[in-house]
Amino acid sequence: MKRYQMFVAGDFVDPVDGDAQIPRAKPHDVDLAVRSAHHAMTTGPWSKFTATQRGKFLNAIADLVEKNRDHLAEIETRDNGKLLRETRGQLGAIAECWRYYGGLADKIEGHSIPIEKADALAFTTREPVGVVAALTAWNSPLWFAAIKCAPAMAAGCAVVVKPSEFASASTLEFAALVKEAGLPPGVFNVVTGLGQEAGSALVEHPDVAKITFTGSDVTGAKVYETAARAMKRVSLELGGKSPNIVFADANLELAAAGAVSGIFGASGQMCTAGSRLLVQRSILDDFTDRLLKLARNIRLGDPMDPETDVGPIATPPQFQKVMDYLAVARADGARCVLGGKPALGPGLTGGQFVEPTVFADVTNQMRIAQEEVFGPILSIIVFDTEQEAIQIANEIDYGLVAGVWTTNMGRAIRMSKALDVGTVWVNTYRAYSYMVPFGGMKRSGLGRESGIEAVNEYLETKSVIISVAEEAPDNPFIMR
Ligand code: NAD
């Protein structure tokens, strides 16, 4: 097995102490990385580059990601068990994401303001916020690194990435491409290690100005509290318990496929998992039959195998969490109509596989309807009217995404307005794009990633007012 090193100040290095396959950074190692980022941004060559030059580096990274797509996909799938088909597809989008922000770098503009003072000129400039700490979750490390670091670097920031301790290898492999692209040392750094150790040292470091975090709401809240003490900027991409809402007037074939991919894709280990399936009463039996038919045909197996639909649960603690929620759902009175236990059989034994699971008779008050599981467990909740669907969908602490299945255009628009979520998918699900802003309301997070808007998360606006007056004011004690 390969032994990895961290990427700090443009070189691959071991941590100050310790010898592991994936380095366990201590606060001292984090300090070296942040200092190198700070140096790159303040006095190093990065601070002197034009925006167009920065953009060229981002494009060079995009080219290298494209060239190394298969290799990176394999590493990531080996780390987190996501289907190779899916990680390969995602890497295509990751390359394009780097290219998109490469193109944006020299289109970041301030404004001139037609100020109400005749003898003054007012304008704004957009300045990089400072060193960015990017903390990422294990389910899509390279996607998170791209949607955080590409806009940050386009804005002129330098970054220190801390990937999850459960899936660090792909981010370190990616760092080798950054080196190959010839970026000045310190602009992009990777420290690996434990959340409570390397992660918290990074969040607390006085030279970190902005934290962009993807992970659970519990850790996100801790990061937010620490950041608040030093008034650091934060964006948080947290969990969800998303409603996927099927109206009787929907194309039921499409909706059933969307419901299945929304919860069983990636074994349900998605922040966007459509884990609450709201079904209109008049189609409940018909729709449940269609759903179960599709779900029964899911092929569990090796994520490297192109025939596999759904892979394993990524980590032992996550597998245990899924098992615990199966018990919670039953104890609360939900009726298991599919799956409900570990999946065994040829090629599955010992591999942390869970049968695609569907619970019926779920009410929105049950824990299985309110708490994020991050696994292949679907809860069916029945509703009668549009108003009731909105109420159930919004009666939750989370607000990340929602799916709406209907052929009624007016209803689609009314629902999109009424749902308290950052993204509404109408007649589709899991439709991501690095060009479309993404983020949560309520406990699902703060700020937006992707799209042109994301670059604002890494910029401060500075206002400049210049007087063109040649004479001193009549009365210097009156505010001009
Ligand atoms: P997590 O919160 O356990 O860890 C996320 C990152 O934070 C990791 O890098 C971890 O090492 C680090 N960390 C842990 N404790 C820390 C601390 N005290 N200080 C600083 N950093 C610390 O999350 P996870 O288990 O890796 O990921 C699963 C969660 O992520 C789920 O809740 C899921 O919904 C969420 N998620 C959200 C999105 C989104 O875009 N909204 C996407 C994917 C996953």
Coordinates of C-alpha atoms and ligand atoms in Angstrom, one line a residue:
M1 CA 0.0 0.0 0.0
K2 CA 1.2 3.5 -0.9
R3 CA 2.5 5.7 1.9
Y4 CA 1.3 9.3 1.6
Q5 CA 2.8 12.6 2.6
M6 CA 1.1 15.9 3.2
F7 CA 1.5 18.8 0.7
V8 CA 2.8 22.0 2.4
A9 CA 4.6 25.0 0.8
G10 CA 4.8 23.3 -2.6
D11 CA 6.4 20.0 -1.3
F12 CA 5.3 16.6 -0.1
V13 CA 6.4 16.4 3.5
D14 CA 6.1 14.1 6.6
P15 CA 4.5 15.4 9.7
V16 CA 6.9 16.6 12.4
D17 CA 6.3 13.3 14.3
G18 CA 4.5 10.1 13.6
D19 CA 4.8 7.6 10.8
A20 CA 1.5 6.4 9.2
Q21 CA 0.2 5.6 5.7
I22 CA -1.8 8.8 5.9
P23 CA 0.0 11.5 7.9
R24 CA -1.6 12.6 11.2
A25 CA -0.9 16.3 11.3
K26 CA -0.4 18.0 14.7
P27 CA -0.9 21.7 15.4
H28 CA 2.7 22.4 14.4
D29 CA 2.2 20.9 10.9
V30 CA -1.0 22.9 10.5
D31 CA 0.9 26.0 11.5
L32 CA 3.5 25.4 8.8
A33 CA 0.8 25.0 6.1
V34 CA -1.1 28.1 7.2
R35 CA 2.1 30.2 7.4
S36 CA 3.0 29.1 3.9
A37 CA -0.4 30.0 2.6
H38 CA -0.2 33.4 4.3
H39 CA 3.2 34.1 2.9
A40 CA 2.0 33.1 -0.6
M41 CA -0.9 35.5 -0.4
T42 CA 0.9 38.5 1.2
T43 CA 4.4 38.6 -0.1
G44 CA 4.8 35.6 -2.4
P45 CA 4.3 35.6 -6.2
W46 CA 0.6 34.7 -5.9
S47 CA -0.1 38.2 -4.5
K48 CA 1.6 39.8 -7.5
F49 CA -0.1 37.8 -10.3
T50 CA -2.7 39.4 -12.4
A51 CA -6.2 37.8 -12.2
T52 CA -5.6 36.4 -15.8
Q53 CA -2.4 34.7 -14.6
R54 CA -4.3 33.1 -11.7
G55 CA -7.0 31.9 -14.1
K56 CA -4.3 30.2 -16.3
F57 CA -3.1 28.1 -13.4
L58 CA -6.7 27.0 -12.6
N59 CA -7.0 26.0 -16.3
A60 CA -3.8 24.0 -16.0
I61 CA -5.2 22.2 -13.0
A62 CA -8.4 21.5 -15.0
D63 CA -6.3 19.9 -17.9
L64 CA -4.4 17.7 -15.5
V65 CA -7.6 16.5 -13.7
E66 CA -9.0 15.6 -17.1
K67 CA -5.8 13.7 -18.0
N68 CA -5.7 11.8 -14.7
R69 CA -9.4 11.3 -14.4
D70 CA -9.3 7.4 -14.2
H71 CA -6.5 7.3 -11.7
L72 CA -8.2 9.9 -9.4
A73 CA -11.6 8.1 -9.7
E74 CA -10.1 4.8 -8.7
I75 CA -8.3 6.2 -5.7
E76 CA -11.5 8.0 -4.5
T77 CA -13.7 4.9 -5.0
R78 CA -11.2 2.8 -3.1
D79 CA -11.3 5.3 -0.2
N80 CA -15.1 5.8 0.2
G81 CA -16.7 2.9 -1.7
K82 CA -18.7 5.2 -4.1
L83 CA -19.3 3.6 -7.5
L84 CA -16.4 4.0 -9.9
R85 CA -18.9 4.9 -12.6
E86 CA -20.1 7.8 -10.4
T87 CA -16.7 9.0 -9.3
R88 CA -15.5 9.0 -13.0
G89 CA -18.5 11.1 -14.0
Q90 CA -17.9 13.4 -11.1
L91 CA -14.3 13.9 -12.1
G92 CA -15.4 15.1 -15.5
A93 CA -17.4 17.8 -13.7
I94 CA -14.6 18.6 -11.3
A95 CA -12.2 19.3 -14.3
E96 CA -14.9 21.6 -15.8
C97 CA -15.4 23.3 -12.4
W98 CA -11.7 24.3 -12.2
R99 CA -12.0 25.6 -15.8
Y100 CA -15.1 27.6 -15.0
Y101 CA -13.5 29.4 -12.1
G102 CA -10.3 29.8 -14.2
G103 CA -12.4 31.7 -16.6
L104 CA -14.1 33.7 -13.9
A105 CA -10.8 34.9 -12.2
D106 CA -10.4 38.0 -14.4
K107 CA -14.1 38.9 -14.4
I108 CA -14.3 39.8 -10.7
E109 CA -15.1 43.5 -10.7
G110 CA -16.0 46.3 -8.4
H111 CA -18.4 49.1 -9.2
S112 CA -18.2 52.8 -9.6
I113 CA -20.9 54.6 -7.6
P114 CA -22.7 57.8 -8.8
I115 CA -22.2 59.3 -5.3
E116 CA -24.3 62.3 -4.2
K117 CA -21.2 64.5 -3.6
A118 CA -20.3 66.5 -6.6
D119 CA -16.6 66.7 -5.9
A120 CA -15.9 63.0 -5.2
L121 CA -15.4 59.8 -6.9
A122 CA -16.6 56.5 -5.2
F123 CA -15.8 53.0 -6.3
T124 CA -15.4 49.5 -4.8
T125 CA -12.7 46.9 -5.2
R126 CA -13.0 43.2 -4.5
E127 CA -10.1 41.8 -2.4
P128 CA -9.3 38.3 -1.4
V129 CA -10.6 37.6 2.1
G130 CA -7.3 35.9 3.3
V131 CA -6.1 32.4 3.9
V132 CA -9.0 29.9 3.4
A133 CA -9.3 26.7 5.5
A134 CA -11.3 24.1 3.5
L135 CA -12.6 21.2 5.6
T136 CA -14.3 18.4 3.6
A137 CA -16.4 15.3 4.2
W138 CA -15.6 11.8 3.1
N139 CA -18.4 11.2 0.5
S140 CA -17.0 13.4 -2.3
P141 CA -13.6 14.8 -1.3
L142 CA -12.4 16.0 -4.7
W143 CA -15.7 17.6 -5.6
F144 CA -15.7 19.5 -2.3
A145 CA -12.1 20.5 -2.8
A146 CA -12.9 21.8 -6.3
I147 CA -16.1 23.8 -5.4
K148 CA -14.3 25.4 -2.5
C149 CA -10.7 25.9 -3.7
A150 CA -11.4 26.9 -7.3
P151 CA -13.4 30.0 -6.5
A152 CA -11.1 30.8 -3.5
M153 CA -8.1 30.7 -5.7
A154 CA -9.8 32.6 -8.5
A155 CA -10.5 35.3 -5.9
G156 CA -6.7 35.4 -5.1
C157 CA -6.8 33.5 -1.8
A158 CA -4.4 30.7 -0.8
V159 CA -5.9 27.6 0.7
V160 CA -5.2 24.8 3.2
V161 CA -7.4 21.7 2.7
K162 CA -8.1 19.2 5.5
P163 CA -9.9 16.2 4.0
S164 CA -11.8 13.7 6.1
E165 CA -9.6 11.2 7.9
F166 CA -11.8 8.5 6.3
A167 CA -10.9 9.5 2.7
S168 CA -7.7 11.6 2.4
A169 CA -5.8 9.8 -0.4
S170 CA -7.6 11.4 -3.4
T171 CA -6.9 15.0 -2.2
L172 CA -3.2 14.1 -1.7
E173 CA -3.1 12.6 -5.2
F174 CA -4.7 15.8 -6.5
A175 CA -2.0 17.9 -4.8
A176 CA 0.6 16.2 -7.0
L177 CA -1.3 17.6 -10.0
V178 CA -1.3 21.1 -8.4
K179 CA 2.5 20.7 -8.1
E180 CA 2.8 19.6 -11.7
A181 CA 0.7 22.6 -12.8
G182 CA 3.5 24.8 -11.4
L183 CA 1.5 26.8 -8.8
P184 CA 3.7 28.9 -6.6
P185 CA 4.5 27.2 -3.2
G186 CA 1.9 27.8 -0.5
V187 CA -1.1 28.7 -2.7
F188 CA -2.6 25.2 -2.2
N189 CA -1.7 23.0 0.8
V190 CA -3.1 19.7 2.1
V191 CA -2.9 18.7 5.8
T192 CA -4.4 15.3 6.8
G193 CA -5.3 13.9 10.2
L194 CA -8.1 13.9 12.7
G195 CA -10.9 16.4 12.9
Q196 CA -10.5 17.2 16.6
E197 CA -6.7 17.6 16.1
A198 CA -5.7 18.9 12.7
G199 CA -9.2 20.2 11.9
S200 CA -9.6 22.2 15.0
A201 CA -6.0 23.5 14.9
L202 CA -6.8 24.8 11.4
V203 CA -10.0 26.4 12.4
E204 CA -8.4 28.1 15.4
H205 CA -5.3 29.3 13.6
P206 CA -5.1 33.1 13.8
D207 CA -3.9 33.5 10.2
V208 CA -7.0 31.7 8.8
A209 CA -9.5 34.3 7.7
K210 CA -12.2 32.2 6.2
I211 CA -13.4 28.7 6.9
T212 CA -15.4 26.7 4.3
F213 CA -16.7 23.5 5.8
T214 CA -18.7 20.5 4.5
G215 CA -19.8 17.9 7.1
S216 CA -22.3 17.2 9.8
D217 CA -24.4 19.9 11.5
V218 CA -22.9 19.0 14.9
T219 CA -19.3 19.6 13.8
G220 CA -20.4 22.6 11.7
A221 CA -21.9 24.2 14.8
K222 CA -18.5 23.7 16.7
V223 CA -16.6 25.2 13.8
Y224 CA -19.0 28.2 13.7
E225 CA -18.6 28.8 17.4
T226 CA -14.8 28.8 17.2
A227 CA -14.9 31.0 14.2
A228 CA -17.2 33.5 15.9
R229 CA -14.7 34.1 18.7
A230 CA -12.2 35.5 16.1
M231 CA -14.9 37.0 13.8
K232 CA -13.7 34.7 11.0
R233 CA -15.9 34.3 7.9
V234 CA -17.6 30.9 7.5
S235 CA -19.6 29.0 5.0
L236 CA -21.1 25.7 6.1
E237 CA -22.5 23.0 3.9
L238 CA -24.2 20.6 6.4
G239 CA -26.7 17.8 6.5
G240 CA -30.2 17.4 5.3
K241 CA -33.4 15.3 5.6
S242 CA -34.9 16.2 2.2
P243 CA -38.5 15.8 1.1
N244 CA -39.1 14.2 -2.3
I245 CA -42.7 15.0 -3.0
V246 CA -44.8 13.0 -5.5
F247 CA -48.2 14.4 -6.6
A248 CA -50.9 12.3 -8.2
D249 CA -50.5 14.3 -11.4
A250 CA -46.8 13.4 -11.8
N251 CA -45.3 11.1 -14.4
L252 CA -45.1 8.2 -11.9
E253 CA -42.5 6.2 -13.9
L254 CA -40.1 9.2 -13.7
A255 CA -40.9 9.9 -10.1
A256 CA -40.3 6.3 -9.0
A257 CA -36.9 6.3 -10.7
G258 CA -36.1 9.7 -9.1
A259 CA -37.2 8.4 -5.7
V260 CA -35.0 5.4 -6.0
S261 CA -31.9 7.3 -7.1
G262 CA -32.5 10.0 -4.5
I263 CA -32.2 7.6 -1.6
F264 CA -30.3 4.5 -2.8
G265 CA -27.7 6.2 -5.0
A266 CA -24.3 6.2 -3.2
S267 CA -26.1 4.0 -0.6
G268 CA -27.9 7.1 0.7
Q269 CA -24.6 8.6 1.8
M270 CA -25.5 12.0 0.3
C271 CA -26.3 15.3 2.1
T272 CA -29.1 15.6 -0.5
A273 CA -30.6 12.1 0.1
G274 CA -34.3 12.3 -0.5
S275 CA -35.0 10.3 2.6
R276 CA -38.6 11.6 3.2
L277 CA -40.8 10.4 0.4
L278 CA -44.1 12.4 0.5
V279 CA -46.7 10.6 -1.6
Q280 CA -50.2 11.9 -2.3
R281 CA -52.8 9.5 -0.8
S282 CA -54.7 8.7 -4.0
I283 CA -51.6 7.1 -5.7
L284 CA -50.0 5.6 -2.5
D285 CA -50.5 1.9 -3.4
D286 CA -49.7 2.3 -7.1
F287 CA -46.6 4.4 -6.4
T288 CA -45.3 2.2 -3.6
D289 CA -45.6 -0.9 -5.9
R290 CA -43.6 0.9 -8.6
L291 CA -41.0 2.0 -6.2
L292 CA -40.6 -1.4 -4.6
K293 CA -40.3 -3.1 -8.0
L294 CA -37.4 -0.8 -8.9
A295 CA -35.7 -1.1 -5.5
R296 CA -35.9 -4.9 -5.5
N297 CA -33.9 -5.0 -8.7
I298 CA -31.0 -3.0 -7.3
R299 CA -27.7 -4.8 -7.6
L300 CA -25.5 -4.4 -4.6
G301 CA -21.8 -5.2 -5.0
D302 CA -18.2 -4.1 -5.6
P303 CA -18.2 -0.4 -6.4
M304 CA -15.4 -1.1 -9.0
D305 CA -17.8 -3.4 -11.0
P306 CA -19.6 -1.6 -13.8
E307 CA -22.7 -3.8 -13.2
T308 CA -23.1 -2.6 -9.6
D309 CA -25.9 -0.1 -8.8
V310 CA -25.2 0.4 -5.1
G311 CA -22.0 -0.1 -3.1
P312 CA -21.2 -0.5 0.6
I313 CA -21.5 1.9 3.5
A314 CA -18.2 3.7 3.7
T315 CA -17.0 3.3 7.3
P316 CA -17.7 1.0 10.3
P317 CA -19.2 3.8 12.5
Q318 CA -21.5 4.8 9.6
F319 CA -22.6 1.2 9.2
Q320 CA -23.4 1.0 12.9
K321 CA -25.4 4.3 12.7
V322 CA -27.5 2.9 9.9
M323 CA -28.2 -0.3 11.9
D324 CA -29.2 1.8 14.9
Y325 CA -31.7 3.8 12.8
L326 CA -33.3 0.6 11.5
A327 CA -34.1 -0.2 15.2
V328 CA -35.2 3.3 15.9
A329 CA -37.7 3.3 13.0
R330 CA -39.2 0.0 14.1
A331 CA -39.4 1.0 17.7
D332 CA -41.3 4.2 16.7
G333 CA -43.9 2.1 14.8
A334 CA -42.7 2.5 11.2
R335 CA -43.6 -0.6 9.0
C336 CA -40.6 -2.1 7.1
V337 CA -41.8 -3.0 3.6
L338 CA -38.4 -3.7 2.0
G339 CA -35.0 -4.6 3.3
G340 CA -34.3 -3.6 6.9
K341 CA -31.1 -5.5 7.6
P342 CA -27.5 -6.0 6.5
A343 CA -27.2 -7.4 3.0
L344 CA -25.4 -10.8 2.8
G345 CA -24.7 -13.1 0.0
P346 CA -21.9 -13.8 -2.6
G347 CA -19.4 -10.9 -2.7
L348 CA -21.2 -9.0 0.1
T349 CA -20.2 -10.7 3.3
G350 CA -18.1 -8.6 5.6
G351 CA -18.5 -5.6 3.3
Q352 CA -20.8 -3.3 5.3
F353 CA -23.7 -3.6 2.8
V354 CA -27.2 -2.7 3.8
E355 CA -30.3 -3.8 2.0
P356 CA -32.2 -1.0 0.3
T357 CA -34.8 -0.3 3.0
V358 CA -38.3 1.3 2.8
F359 CA -40.5 2.1 5.8
A360 CA -44.2 2.8 5.3
D361 CA -46.6 4.3 7.8
V362 CA -44.1 6.9 8.8
T363 CA -45.3 10.2 10.4
N364 CA -43.2 13.3 10.2
Q365 CA -42.8 13.4 14.0
M366 CA -40.9 10.1 14.1
R367 CA -37.1 10.2 14.6
I368 CA -36.6 8.3 11.3
A369 CA -38.4 11.3 9.6
Q370 CA -36.5 14.1 11.4
E371 CA -32.9 12.9 11.8
E372 CA -30.3 12.4 9.1
V373 CA -29.2 8.8 8.7
F374 CA -26.8 9.0 5.8
G375 CA -27.8 5.5 4.6
P376 CA -30.2 3.7 2.3
I377 CA -33.4 4.1 4.4
L378 CA -36.5 5.6 2.8
S379 CA -39.5 6.8 4.8
I380 CA -42.9 7.1 3.1
I381 CA -45.1 9.8 4.5
V382 CA -48.7 10.3 3.1
F383 CA -50.3 13.7 2.4
D384 CA -53.6 14.8 0.9
T385 CA -53.3 18.4 -0.3
E386 CA -50.6 20.7 -1.7
Q387 CA -50.8 22.8 1.5
E388 CA -50.3 19.7 3.7
A389 CA -47.3 18.6 1.6
I390 CA -45.7 22.0 2.1
Q391 CA -46.3 21.9 5.8
I392 CA -44.8 18.4 6.2
A393 CA -41.8 19.3 4.0
N394 CA -41.0 22.4 6.0
E395 CA -41.6 21.0 9.5
I396 CA -38.0 20.1 10.0
D397 CA -34.8 21.7 11.2
Y398 CA -33.0 21.1 7.9
G399 CA -33.5 22.9 4.5
L400 CA -31.0 21.7 1.9
V401 CA -33.0 20.4 -1.1
A402 CA -36.4 19.2 -2.1
G403 CA -37.8 17.2 -5.0
V404 CA -41.2 18.0 -6.5
W405 CA -42.9 15.6 -9.1
T406 CA -45.8 17.1 -10.9
T407 CA -47.0 17.9 -14.4
N408 CA -48.8 21.0 -13.2
M409 CA -46.7 24.1 -14.0
G410 CA -48.5 26.3 -11.5
R411 CA -48.0 23.8 -8.8
A412 CA -44.3 23.4 -9.6
I413 CA -43.8 27.2 -9.2
R414 CA -46.0 27.5 -6.1
M415 CA -44.0 24.6 -4.5
S416 CA -40.6 26.0 -5.4
K417 CA -41.6 29.3 -3.7
A418 CA -43.0 27.7 -0.6
L419 CA -40.3 25.2 0.3
D420 CA -37.7 26.3 2.8
V421 CA -34.7 24.8 1.0
G422 CA -31.7 26.1 -0.9
T423 CA -32.4 24.0 -4.0
V424 CA -35.7 22.7 -5.5
W425 CA -35.5 20.0 -8.2
V426 CA -38.7 19.7 -10.3
N427 CA -39.2 16.4 -12.1
T428 CA -35.6 15.5 -11.4
Y429 CA -33.4 14.7 -8.4
R430 CA -29.6 14.8 -7.8
A431 CA -29.2 17.4 -10.6
Y432 CA -26.0 19.2 -9.5
S433 CA -24.0 21.7 -11.4
Y434 CA -20.9 23.7 -10.5
M435 CA -22.6 26.6 -12.3
V436 CA -25.7 26.6 -10.0
P437 CA -25.5 28.0 -6.5
F438 CA -26.0 25.3 -3.9
G439 CA -26.4 25.5 -0.1
G440 CA -28.7 25.2 2.8
M441 CA -31.3 27.1 4.7
K442 CA -31.9 26.6 8.5
R443 CA -29.7 23.8 10.0
S444 CA -28.4 22.8 6.6
G445 CA -25.9 25.6 6.5
L446 CA -24.8 29.0 5.6
G447 CA -23.6 30.5 2.3
R448 CA -23.6 29.2 -1.2
E449 CA -21.2 27.2 -3.2
S450 CA -21.0 26.8 -7.0
G451 CA -21.9 29.4 -9.7
I452 CA -20.6 33.0 -10.0
E453 CA -22.1 33.7 -6.5
A454 CA -19.6 31.4 -4.8
V455 CA -16.7 33.6 -5.5
N456 CA -18.3 36.3 -3.2
E457 CA -17.6 33.9 -0.2
Y458 CA -13.9 34.5 -0.7
L459 CA -13.9 38.3 -1.3
E460 CA -14.2 41.4 0.8
T461 CA -15.6 44.6 -0.7
K462 CA -13.5 47.7 -0.1
S463 CA -15.0 51.1 -0.8
V464 CA -12.8 54.0 -1.9
I465 CA -14.0 57.6 -1.9
I466 CA -11.7 60.1 -3.5
S467 CA -12.2 63.8 -3.3
V468 CA -11.4 65.9 -6.3
A469 CA -11.9 69.2 -4.5
E470 CA -9.0 71.7 -4.8
E471 CA -10.2 74.0 -2.0
A472 CA -10.6 73.3 1.7
P473 CA -14.2 73.1 3.0
D474 CA -15.7 76.2 4.5
N475 CA -16.3 74.5 7.8
P476 CA -14.0 71.5 8.5
F477 CA -16.2 70.4 11.4
I478 CA -19.1 69.5 9.3
M479 CA -19.2 66.0 7.8
R480 CA -18.9 66.1 4.1
Ligands
NAD1 P1 -17.9 15.4 9.9 O1 -18.6 16.6 10.4 O2 -17.7 14.3 10.8 O3 -16.5 15.8 9.3 C1 -16.3 16.8 8.3 C2 -14.9 17.3 8.3 O4 -14.7 18.1 9.5 C3 -13.8 16.3 8.3 O5 -12.7 16.7 7.5 C4 -13.4 16.1 9.8 O6 -12.1 15.6 9.9 C5 -13.5 17.6 10.2 N1 -13.8 17.7 11.7 C6 -14.3 16.9 12.5 N2 -14.3 17.4 13.8 C7 -13.8 18.6 13.7 C8 -13.5 19.7 14.6 N3 -13.8 19.6 15.9 N4 -13.0 20.8 14.1 C9 -12.7 21.0 12.8 N5 -12.9 20.0 11.9 C10 -13.4 18.8 12.3 O7 -18.8 14.9 8.6 P2 -18.6 13.6 7.7 O8 -19.0 12.4 8.6 O9 -17.2 13.6 7.1 O10 -19.6 13.8 6.6 C11 -20.9 13.5 6.6 C12 -21.8 14.7 6.9 O11 -21.5 15.7 5.9 C13 -23.3 14.5 6.8 O12 -24.0 15.1 7.8 C14 -23.6 15.1 5.4 O13 -25.0 15.5 5.3 C15 -22.7 16.2 5.4 N6 -22.5 16.6 4.0 C16 -23.0 17.8 3.5 C17 -22.8 18.2 2.2 C18 -23.4 19.5 1.7 O14 -22.9 20.0 0.6 N7 -24.3 20.2 2.3 C19 -22.2 17.3 1.3 C20 -21.7 16.1 1.8 C21 -21.9 15.8 3.1

